[in-house]
Coordinates of C-alpha atoms in Angstrom, one line a residue:
M1 CA 9.2 22.7 -22.0
R2 CA 9.0 19.8 -20.5
R3 CA 7.8 15.9 -20.9
R4 CA 4.4 15.7 -18.3
D5 CA 3.7 19.7 -19.9
F6 CA 4.2 18.5 -23.5
I7 CA 1.9 15.4 -23.2
Q8 CA -0.7 17.3 -21.5
K9 CA -0.9 19.7 -24.3
T10 CA -0.7 17.0 -27.2
A11 CA -3.8 15.2 -25.0
L12 CA -6.3 18.6 -25.7
T13 CA -6.6 17.5 -29.7
S14 CA -6.4 14.0 -28.9
G15 CA -10.3 11.9 -29.3
A16 CA -12.0 11.4 -26.2
V17 CA -13.1 9.0 -24.6
T18 CA -16.1 7.1 -23.1
L19 CA -16.2 4.4 -19.7
G20 CA -18.8 2.1 -19.4
G21 CA -19.6 0.5 -15.8
T22 CA -20.9 3.3 -14.0
M23 CA -19.0 6.1 -15.5
A24 CA -18.6 8.3 -18.0
Y25 CA -16.0 10.3 -18.7
S26 CA -16.3 12.4 -22.9
A27 CA -12.9 14.9 -22.5
P28 CA -10.0 14.0 -23.5
L29 CA -7.8 11.5 -21.3
T30 CA -5.4 14.3 -20.0
M31 CA -7.8 16.4 -19.4
V32 CA -8.5 15.6 -15.8
A33 CA -8.3 18.4 -13.8
K34 CA -6.8 18.2 -10.4
H35 CA -8.3 16.6 -7.4
K36 CA -8.6 17.3 -3.9
F37 CA -8.7 14.1 -3.1
N38 CA -10.9 13.3 1.5
L39 CA -7.7 10.7 2.4
K40 CA -3.8 9.8 0.7
Y41 CA -4.4 7.6 -1.7
A42 CA -0.8 6.2 -2.8
P43 CA -0.5 5.2 -6.2
H44 CA 2.5 3.1 -7.8
F45 CA 4.6 2.7 -10.1
G46 CA 3.3 1.9 -13.7
M47 CA -1.1 2.4 -12.2
F48 CA 0.3 5.9 -14.6
K49 CA 2.9 4.4 -17.5
N50 CA 0.8 5.6 -20.6
M51 CA -0.9 9.0 -19.1
S52 CA 2.6 10.9 -18.2
S53 CA 5.6 8.4 -19.3
N54 CA 7.4 4.7 -18.4
D55 CA 9.9 7.5 -16.6
L56 CA 10.1 6.7 -12.8
I57 CA 10.5 10.4 -11.5
D58 CA 7.6 11.4 -14.7
Q59 CA 5.0 8.8 -12.8
L60 CA 5.3 10.5 -9.5
N61 CA 5.3 14.3 -11.5
F62 CA 2.2 12.9 -12.8
M63 CA 0.5 11.9 -9.9
A64 CA 0.6 15.0 -7.8
D65 CA -0.5 16.7 -10.8
Q66 CA -3.5 14.4 -10.4
G67 CA -3.9 15.4 -6.7
F68 CA -2.4 12.0 -5.0
T69 CA -0.6 13.0 -2.0
A70 CA 0.6 9.6 -1.4
F71 CA 2.6 6.6 -2.7
E72 CA 4.1 3.7 -2.2
D73 CA 6.9 0.7 -3.5
N74 CA 7.3 -2.5 -2.7
G75 CA 10.0 -2.8 -4.2
M76 CA 12.1 0.1 -3.7
M77 CA 14.5 -2.1 -1.6
G78 CA 15.8 -2.8 -4.9
R79 CA 16.5 0.4 -6.2
D80 CA 20.0 1.9 -6.6
V81 CA 20.3 3.8 -4.4
A82 CA 20.4 7.2 -6.8
M83 CA 17.2 6.8 -7.5
Q84 CA 15.8 6.1 -4.1
T85 CA 17.2 9.1 -3.0
K86 CA 16.1 11.6 -7.0
I87 CA 12.3 9.4 -5.7
G88 CA 12.8 10.8 -1.9
E89 CA 13.8 14.5 -2.9
T90 CA 10.3 14.3 -5.6
L91 CA 8.2 13.6 -3.4
A92 CA 10.0 16.0 -0.5
K93 CA 9.4 18.5 -3.4
H94 CA 5.3 17.5 -3.8
N95 CA 4.9 17.3 -0.1
M96 CA 3.6 13.8 -1.1
T97 CA 3.1 11.2 2.1
M98 CA 5.8 8.6 0.9
G99 CA 3.8 5.1 2.2
V100 CA 5.5 1.3 2.1
F101 CA 8.1 -1.2 0.7
V102 CA 8.9 -4.4 1.8
V103 CA 11.5 -5.4 4.1
D104 CA 13.7 -7.6 1.7
K105 CA 14.1 -11.2 3.8
G106 CA 13.2 -13.5 0.7
G107 CA 10.1 -13.3 0.0
N108 CA 6.4 -13.6 1.7
M109 CA 6.6 -17.4 2.2
A110 CA 10.7 -17.6 2.1
N111 CA 12.2 -17.4 5.9
T112 CA 9.5 -17.9 7.8
L113 CA 10.0 -16.7 11.5
A114 CA 7.2 -18.9 12.5
A115 CA 10.2 -22.0 12.3
G116 CA 12.0 -20.1 15.6
K117 CA 15.1 -20.8 12.9
K118 CA 18.2 -18.4 14.0
E119 CA 19.2 -17.9 10.5
N120 CA 15.4 -17.2 9.2
V121 CA 15.9 -15.0 11.3
A122 CA 19.2 -13.4 11.3
I123 CA 17.8 -12.8 6.8
F124 CA 15.1 -10.5 8.7
L125 CA 16.7 -8.6 10.7
E126 CA 20.0 -8.1 8.2
G127 CA 16.5 -6.7 5.9
C128 CA 15.4 -4.4 9.0
R129 CA 18.9 -2.9 9.3
K130 CA 19.3 -1.6 5.4
A131 CA 15.5 -0.6 5.4
V132 CA 16.3 1.8 7.6
D133 CA 19.1 2.8 4.8
V134 CA 16.6 3.3 2.9
A135 CA 13.6 4.9 4.4
K136 CA 15.8 7.5 5.9
R137 CA 15.8 8.7 2.0
V138 CA 13.2 8.5 0.7
N139 CA 11.4 9.9 4.0
A140 CA 9.5 7.1 4.8
K141 CA 7.5 5.5 8.1
W142 CA 6.2 1.9 7.4
M143 CA 7.7 -0.8 5.2
T144 CA 6.3 -3.8 4.7
V145 CA 7.0 -7.6 6.5
V146 CA 5.0 -10.7 6.2
P147 CA 6.9 -13.6 8.4
G148 CA 7.0 -16.2 5.9
A149 CA 4.7 -20.1 5.8
Y150 CA 3.8 -22.7 8.2
D151 CA 5.9 -24.6 9.6
R152 CA 3.6 -27.7 9.9
S153 CA 5.6 -29.4 11.7
L154 CA 5.1 -27.3 15.2
P155 CA 1.4 -25.9 17.4
I156 CA 0.4 -22.7 15.5
G157 CA 0.7 -21.2 19.7
I158 CA 4.7 -22.0 19.0
Q159 CA 4.4 -20.7 15.7
N160 CA 3.2 -17.3 16.7
A161 CA 5.5 -17.1 19.4
N162 CA 8.9 -17.0 17.6
V163 CA 7.1 -14.9 15.0
I164 CA 6.9 -12.9 18.0
E165 CA 10.4 -13.4 19.6
A166 CA 11.2 -12.3 15.8
L167 CA 9.2 -9.0 15.4
R168 CA 10.8 -7.9 18.5
R169 CA 14.3 -7.8 17.7
G170 CA 13.2 -5.8 14.4
A171 CA 11.3 -3.6 16.7
E172 CA 14.6 -2.8 18.3
I173 CA 15.7 -2.0 15.5
F174 CA 13.4 0.2 14.1
E175 CA 11.5 1.6 17.6
P176 CA 15.0 4.4 17.6
H177 CA 14.0 5.4 14.0
G178 CA 10.1 6.4 14.6
L179 CA 9.9 3.8 12.4
V180 CA 7.2 1.2 11.9
M181 CA 6.6 -2.4 10.5
V182 CA 2.8 -3.4 9.5
L183 CA 2.5 -6.3 9.5
E184 CA 0.4 -7.3 5.7
P185 CA -1.5 -11.4 6.5
L186 CA -2.1 -12.5 2.7
S187 CA -4.8 -14.7 1.3
D188 CA -2.0 -15.8 -1.8
S189 CA -2.2 -18.9 -0.2
P190 CA -3.1 -21.3 2.2
D191 CA 0.4 -22.1 3.9
L192 CA 1.3 -18.4 4.9
H193 CA 1.5 -17.8 8.1
L194 CA -0.8 -14.6 8.8
Q195 CA -3.4 -14.5 7.2
T196 CA -6.1 -12.3 9.3
S197 CA -6.6 -9.9 10.4
E198 CA -7.9 -11.7 14.4
Q199 CA -4.4 -13.0 14.0
T200 CA -2.3 -10.0 13.1
Y201 CA -3.8 -8.7 16.0
L202 CA -2.8 -11.2 18.6
I203 CA 0.9 -10.7 17.4
C204 CA 1.3 -6.9 17.3
K205 CA -0.6 -7.2 21.0
G206 CA 2.6 -9.8 21.5
V207 CA 5.3 -7.4 20.2
N208 CA 3.9 -4.4 22.2
S209 CA 6.1 -2.0 20.1
P210 CA 4.7 1.1 18.4
S211 CA 7.1 -0.2 16.1
C212 CA 5.1 -3.0 15.3
K213 CA 1.1 -2.7 13.7
I214 CA -1.5 -4.3 11.1
L215 CA -1.4 -3.3 7.5
Y216 CA -5.1 -4.3 7.1
D217 CA -5.9 -4.6 3.1
I218 CA -9.4 -4.6 2.6
Y219 CA -8.9 -7.3 -0.9
H220 CA -7.5 -10.0 1.5
M221 CA -9.4 -9.2 4.0
Q222 CA -12.5 -9.3 2.3
K223 CA -11.0 -12.7 1.0
N224 CA -10.3 -14.1 3.8
E225 CA -12.9 -12.9 6.4
G226 CA -15.1 -11.0 5.1
H227 CA -17.4 -8.2 7.8
L228 CA -14.4 -6.1 7.0
I229 CA -15.8 -2.0 9.3
H230 CA -17.0 -4.6 12.1
N231 CA -13.1 -6.7 12.3
M232 CA -11.2 -3.2 11.3
N233 CA -13.3 -2.0 14.4
L234 CA -12.2 -5.0 16.3
T235 CA -8.1 -4.6 16.2
W236 CA -8.7 -0.6 14.5
D237 CA -5.9 0.5 17.9
E238 CA -3.1 -1.7 15.8
I239 CA -4.2 -0.8 12.6
A240 CA -1.3 2.4 11.4
Y241 CA -1.8 1.8 7.9
I242 CA -4.4 0.3 4.6
Q243 CA -4.2 -1.4 1.2
V244 CA -7.0 -1.2 -1.4
G245 CA -8.7 -3.8 -4.1
D246 CA -11.4 -4.5 -5.3
N247 CA -12.9 -8.1 -5.3
P248 CA -12.5 -10.5 -7.6
G249 CA -10.2 -9.3 -9.5
R250 CA -8.0 -6.9 -7.6
N251 CA -8.7 -4.2 -9.0
E252 CA -9.6 -0.1 -8.9
P253 CA -12.3 0.1 -7.0
T254 CA -16.4 0.2 -8.7
T255 CA -14.8 -3.1 -11.0
G256 CA -16.0 -5.2 -8.0
E257 CA -18.7 -6.1 -5.0
I258 CA -16.9 -4.3 -2.3
N259 CA -18.9 -0.9 -1.3
Y260 CA -16.0 1.4 -0.8
K261 CA -17.6 4.6 -0.9
N262 CA -18.4 3.3 2.9
I263 CA -15.8 2.2 3.9
F264 CA -14.0 5.1 2.9
K265 CA -16.5 7.4 4.6
Y266 CA -15.6 5.0 7.9
L267 CA -12.0 5.3 7.6
H268 CA -12.5 9.3 7.6
E269 CA -14.8 9.5 10.1
K270 CA -13.0 7.6 12.4
G271 CA -10.1 10.2 12.1
F272 CA -7.7 7.8 9.7
D273 CA -4.8 10.6 8.7
G274 CA -2.5 7.1 7.2
V275 CA -1.9 6.3 4.2
V276 CA -4.8 3.8 1.6
G277 CA -2.2 2.3 -0.9
M278 CA -3.5 1.3 -4.0
E279 CA -1.9 -1.6 -3.8
H280 CA -4.4 -3.2 -7.2
G281 CA -3.9 -3.1 -10.2
N282 CA -5.8 -1.2 -13.5
S283 CA -9.1 -3.4 -15.1
R284 CA -8.6 -1.9 -18.1
P285 CA -5.4 -1.3 -20.3
H286 CA -3.8 1.6 -21.9
K287 CA -4.8 5.3 -21.3
E288 CA -8.2 4.8 -21.0
G289 CA -7.8 2.4 -18.1
E290 CA -6.2 4.4 -16.3
L291 CA -8.0 7.4 -16.9
A292 CA -10.8 4.7 -15.3
V293 CA -8.4 4.2 -11.9
I294 CA -8.4 8.1 -11.4
N295 CA -12.5 7.9 -12.3
A296 CA -12.8 5.2 -9.7
Y297 CA -11.1 7.3 -6.6
K298 CA -13.1 10.1 -7.8
E299 CA -15.8 8.1 -7.7
V300 CA -16.2 6.6 -4.0
D301 CA -13.9 9.4 -2.1
N302 CA -17.3 11.4 -3.1
F303 CA -17.8 10.0 0.8
L304 CA -19.4 13.6 2.1

């Protein structure tokens, strides 16, 4: 018997759980029917490890069983080639779309492209070249890029120009392969160079390449600028990827202040057929918390 079948059959004899808040679930914990979602929501490793197992392929199989049609993994470049290949094969078997992984340039704050230093750009470009090989193994299209920290010794316009120049060189690596680096403005530190959708839009226009677009992370943008749908409208032609997390807490939708049902309805009406990355934590531990995540997405996806 396959491990996930054993887990699911065993769960049929487990006790029921009632979830607090706006949702209640009174059936056995893992007795969850496969759901048909309206958007390509993408979980990540660890999100459902208690309802599946610690094995990464078991987790991917479980995601597919629940109806998720996409997947993302920030740390994909750090996995060995054999595991990357196996992940790619499993995604293909389930017809799941591979979402973003992070281009390895040394961390969000490190090797800032804003400084215009040749050694920093060289590290970034080497990461881009390696990312092409990883993308081929897992059939990925999008890779996350964070330009790094401010260089306080330079005017912001000069920093933006330095970032644009470096990204143009990165785009030259990705374009022949049909790959897209998506720039992510973040709220993690006031020292990050890229923080708003407006600035990211300007940089994408400056790079002027189909291989350089915006990753609009709704959690970060709620913290940094708000007016989410308005700002997505303003920058829509450069947005290629969406990530989500509720605020405060950066957990699943329905746990904070963001009206995700309305936002997902907006994305659907715009005809967005890309990936919506579930880049957040679980608000509760164990199987109960994992089930709460699944039920939260069913709730906010019910916008038609």
